[in-house]
mmCIF file of C-alpha atoms in Angstrom:
data_model
loop_
_atom_site.group_PDB
_atom_site.id
_atom_site.type_symbol
_atom_site.label_atom_id
_atom_site.label_comp_id
_atom_site.label_asym_id
_atom_site.label_seq_id
_atom_site.Cartn_x
_atom_site.Cartn_y
_atom_site.Cartn_z
ATOM 1 C CA UNK A 1 140.558 105.346 29.400
ATOM 2 C CA UNK A 2 140.429 102.287 31.485
ATOM 3 C CA UNK A 3 139.489 100.916 34.440
ATOM 4 C CA UNK A 4 139.372 96.822 36.006
ATOM 5 C CA UNK A 5 136.131 96.679 38.114
ATOM 6 C CA UNK A 6 136.150 92.910 39.462
ATOM 7 C CA UNK A 7 137.086 92.014 35.597
ATOM 8 C CA UNK A 8 135.479 93.803 33.188
ATOM 9 C CA UNK A 9 136.797 96.850 31.812
ATOM 10 C CA UNK A 10 135.295 99.806 31.879
ATOM 11 C CA UNK A 11 135.588 103.231 30.535
ATOM 12 C CA UNK A 12 134.647 106.863 28.764
ATOM 13 C CA UNK A 13 134.221 106.658 25.382
ATOM 14 C CA UNK A 14 136.382 109.243 23.050
ATOM 15 C CA UNK A 15 134.636 109.839 20.678
ATOM 16 C CA UNK A 16 134.099 108.211 17.420
ATOM 17 C CA UNK A 17 132.387 105.061 16.187
ATOM 18 C CA UNK A 18 135.717 103.271 16.693
ATOM 19 C CA UNK A 19 133.804 100.275 17.661
ATOM 20 C CA UNK A 20 134.840 100.496 21.006
ATOM 21 C CA UNK A 21 133.113 98.499 23.937
ATOM 22 C CA UNK A 22 133.269 101.142 26.638
ATOM 23 C CA UNK A 23 130.330 101.855 29.009
ATOM 24 C CA UNK A 24 130.058 104.969 30.629
ATOM 25 C CA UNK A 25 130.881 105.674 33.913
ATOM 26 C CA UNK A 26 128.510 106.369 36.750
ATOM 27 C CA UNK A 27 127.415 110.505 38.331
ATOM 28 C CA UNK A 28 128.383 111.215 41.672
ATOM 29 C CA UNK A 29 123.663 110.151 42.318
ATOM 30 C CA UNK A 30 124.523 106.645 42.198
ATOM 31 C CA UNK A 31 125.878 106.757 45.914
ATOM 32 C CA UNK A 32 123.245 109.044 47.153
ATOM 33 C CA UNK A 33 120.953 107.007 45.668
ATOM 34 C CA UNK A 34 121.408 104.261 48.648
ATOM 35 C CA UNK A 35 122.231 107.283 50.506
ATOM 36 C CA UNK A 36 125.670 106.215 51.798
ATOM 37 C CA UNK A 37 128.696 108.497 52.543
ATOM 38 C CA UNK A 38 132.172 107.573 50.945
ATOM 39 C CA UNK A 39 133.909 108.362 53.100
ATOM 40 C CA UNK A 40 137.750 108.105 51.897
ATOM 41 C CA UNK A 41 141.642 107.316 52.715
ATOM 42 C CA UNK A 42 144.343 108.491 49.719
ATOM 43 C CA UNK A 43 146.952 105.929 50.252
ATOM 44 C CA UNK A 44 149.161 107.705 47.829
ATOM 45 C CA UNK A 45 153.499 108.421 47.987
ATOM 46 C CA UNK A 46 152.675 111.744 45.397
ATOM 47 C CA UNK A 47 152.526 114.190 47.287
ATOM 48 C CA UNK A 48 151.053 116.645 44.843
ATOM 49 C CA UNK A 49 148.771 113.739 43.376
ATOM 50 C CA UNK A 50 147.439 113.288 46.592
ATOM 51 C CA UNK A 51 146.465 116.476 47.029
ATOM 52 C CA UNK A 52 145.158 116.469 43.524
ATOM 53 C CA UNK A 53 142.833 113.749 43.930
ATOM 54 C CA UNK A 54 141.665 115.576 47.835
ATOM 55 C CA UNK A 55 140.196 118.113 46.275
ATOM 56 C CA UNK A 56 139.078 117.108 42.964
ATOM 57 C CA UNK A 57 137.467 114.164 45.222
ATOM 58 C CA UNK A 58 135.852 115.733 48.005
ATOM 59 C CA UNK A 59 133.681 117.911 44.873
ATOM 60 C CA UNK A 60 131.540 114.617 43.869
ATOM 61 C CA UNK A 61 128.675 115.204 46.800
ATOM 62 C CA UNK A 62 128.687 111.998 47.657
ATOM 63 C CA UNK A 63 133.357 111.882 49.018
ATOM 64 C CA UNK A 64 134.539 112.723 51.690
ATOM 65 C CA UNK A 65 138.082 112.558 52.326
ATOM 66 C CA UNK A 66 138.875 111.445 55.819
ATOM 67 C CA UNK A 67 142.441 110.713 55.529
ATOM 68 C CA UNK A 68 144.783 111.147 53.437
ATOM 69 C CA UNK A 69 148.132 108.952 53.250
ATOM 70 C CA UNK A 70 151.677 107.492 51.773
ATOM 71 C CA UNK A 71 152.535 105.076 53.740
ATOM 72 C CA UNK A 72 150.652 101.427 54.059
ATOM 73 C CA UNK A 73 151.520 101.302 58.016
ATOM 74 C CA UNK A 74 149.130 104.936 57.925
ATOM 75 C CA UNK A 75 146.290 103.974 56.186
ATOM 76 C CA UNK A 76 146.100 101.194 58.839
ATOM 77 C CA UNK A 77 145.953 103.888 61.028
ATOM 78 C CA UNK A 78 143.382 105.668 59.249
ATOM 79 C CA UNK A 79 141.509 102.299 59.002
ATOM 80 C CA UNK A 80 140.814 102.289 63.133
ATOM 81 C CA UNK A 81 141.552 106.330 63.053
ATOM 82 C CA UNK A 82 138.141 107.410 59.979
ATOM 83 C CA UNK A 83 136.570 103.659 60.229
ATOM 84 C CA UNK A 84 136.473 104.739 56.485
ATOM 85 C CA UNK A 85 134.087 102.914 53.920
ATOM 86 C CA UNK A 86 136.480 103.527 50.949
ATOM 87 C CA UNK A 87 139.831 103.103 49.465
ATOM 88 C CA UNK A 88 141.693 104.630 46.266
ATOM 89 C CA UNK A 89 145.813 102.922 46.841
ATOM 90 C CA UNK A 90 148.752 103.107 44.492
ATOM 91 C CA UNK A 91 150.203 100.163 44.102
ATOM 92 C CA UNK A 92 153.708 101.419 45.251
ATOM 93 C CA UNK A 93 153.213 103.724 48.918
ATOM 94 C CA UNK A 94 156.516 104.407 50.868
ATOM 95 C CA UNK A 95 156.745 101.581 53.078
ATOM 96 C CA UNK A 96 156.205 98.943 49.971
ATOM 97 C CA UNK A 97 154.119 97.490 48.317
ATOM 98 C CA UNK A 98 149.629 98.163 48.975
ATOM 99 C CA UNK A 99 148.979 94.651 47.567
ATOM 100 C CA UNK A 100 148.873 92.845 51.156
ATOM 101 C CA UNK A 101 148.024 96.075 52.763
ATOM 102 C CA UNK A 102 144.908 95.041 50.425
ATOM 103 C CA UNK A 103 144.343 91.802 51.320
ATOM 104 C CA UNK A 104 144.647 93.096 54.848
ATOM 105 C CA UNK A 105 142.253 96.116 54.543
ATOM 106 C CA UNK A 106 139.429 93.077 52.441
ATOM 107 C CA UNK A 107 139.608 91.249 56.270
ATOM 108 C CA UNK A 108 138.853 94.041 58.587
ATOM 109 C CA UNK A 109 136.966 96.152 56.545
ATOM 110 C CA UNK A 110 135.327 93.595 54.473
ATOM 111 C CA UNK A 111 132.278 95.840 52.536
ATOM 112 C CA UNK A 112 135.224 98.794 52.409
ATOM 113 C CA UNK A 113 135.693 100.319 48.472
ATOM 114 C CA UNK A 114 139.204 99.384 47.900
ATOM 115 C CA UNK A 115 140.650 100.695 43.809
ATOM 116 C CA UNK A 116 144.025 100.680 43.577
ATOM 117 C CA UNK A 117 144.869 103.778 41.476
ATOM 118 C CA UNK A 118 147.785 102.607 39.534
ATOM 119 C CA UNK A 119 150.044 104.182 36.815
ATOM 120 C CA UNK A 120 151.217 100.360 36.107
ATOM 121 C CA UNK A 121 149.273 99.361 32.449
ATOM 122 C CA UNK A 122 149.670 95.724 32.505
ATOM 123 C CA UNK A 123 146.135 92.876 32.874
ATOM 124 C CA UNK A 124 148.433 90.388 34.925
ATOM 125 C CA UNK A 125 148.620 92.904 37.766
ATOM 126 C CA UNK A 126 144.799 93.779 36.908
ATOM 127 C CA UNK A 127 144.277 90.328 37.899
ATOM 128 C CA UNK A 128 146.134 89.869 41.318
ATOM 129 C CA UNK A 129 144.990 93.093 42.338
ATOM 130 C CA UNK A 130 141.958 91.524 42.208
ATOM 131 C CA UNK A 131 142.404 88.264 43.381
ATOM 132 C CA UNK A 132 143.567 90.092 46.571
ATOM 133 C CA UNK A 133 140.130 91.382 47.269
ATOM 134 C CA UNK A 134 140.833 95.263 45.154
ATOM 135 C CA UNK A 135 137.429 95.500 43.759
ATOM 136 C CA UNK A 136 138.360 97.974 41.026
ATOM 137 C CA UNK A 137 142.556 99.307 39.028
ATOM 138 C CA UNK A 138 142.280 101.731 37.182
ATOM 139 C CA UNK A 139 145.384 103.804 35.553
ATOM 140 C CA UNK A 140 146.464 107.063 36.432
ATOM 141 C CA UNK A 141 146.739 108.068 33.136
ATOM 142 C CA UNK A 142 142.880 108.607 32.561
ATOM 143 C CA UNK A 143 140.507 110.845 33.683
ATOM 144 C CA UNK A 144 139.077 111.309 37.679
ATOM 145 C CA UNK A 145 136.095 110.752 35.795
ATOM 146 C CA UNK A 146 137.250 107.067 35.352
ATOM 147 C CA UNK A 147 137.884 106.829 39.290
ATOM 148 C CA UNK A 148 135.217 108.666 40.264
ATOM 149 C CA UNK A 149 133.155 106.077 38.036
ATOM 150 C CA UNK A 150 135.031 102.895 40.103
ATOM 151 C CA UNK A 151 134.590 104.176 43.395
ATOM 152 C CA UNK A 152 130.445 104.459 42.508
ATOM 153 C CA UNK A 153 130.363 101.165 40.526
ATOM 154 C CA UNK A 154 132.561 99.814 43.414
ATOM 155 C CA UNK A 155 129.785 101.405 46.337
ATOM 156 C CA UNK A 156 126.442 99.972 44.674
ATOM 157 C CA UNK A 157 128.260 95.932 44.417
ATOM 158 C CA UNK A 158 129.457 95.999 47.051
ATOM 159 C CA UNK A 159 131.725 92.287 48.082
ATOM 160 C CA UNK A 160 129.721 90.304 50.444
ATOM 161 C CA UNK A 161 131.442 89.462 53.356
#
């Protein structure tokens, strides 16, 4: 399991002392301690995965999915309609790459949590996402705890506006 948060790799220790340098994901209490609900927009063009993410993330006491959309245009519409403070974005949406969208979201919602949720394991791409303004990059091959940990960690350490 792998997630990149601010250039630091995190994940869940999967057993045995194999010398892994991976931190345990943080629990839901991280953002609860700050008293802030994550109002989340999911940008994912696979409808089944989007529904699964919505159900699993809504089970967290401090996360509410306010919109699930499949295009960059719809993500921007959801930003205007719902004033979210967190985004989970697939790299490829129905109308193109979400990389330019990340920079737009960062400009319009500078304190928002932005997590890229991708099936592409590529360090150069991860670094590019972070340079564009993403707080974290999480592989889809990981479990939901890794995605949740990335959201909580980014919420605890917001970017400066």
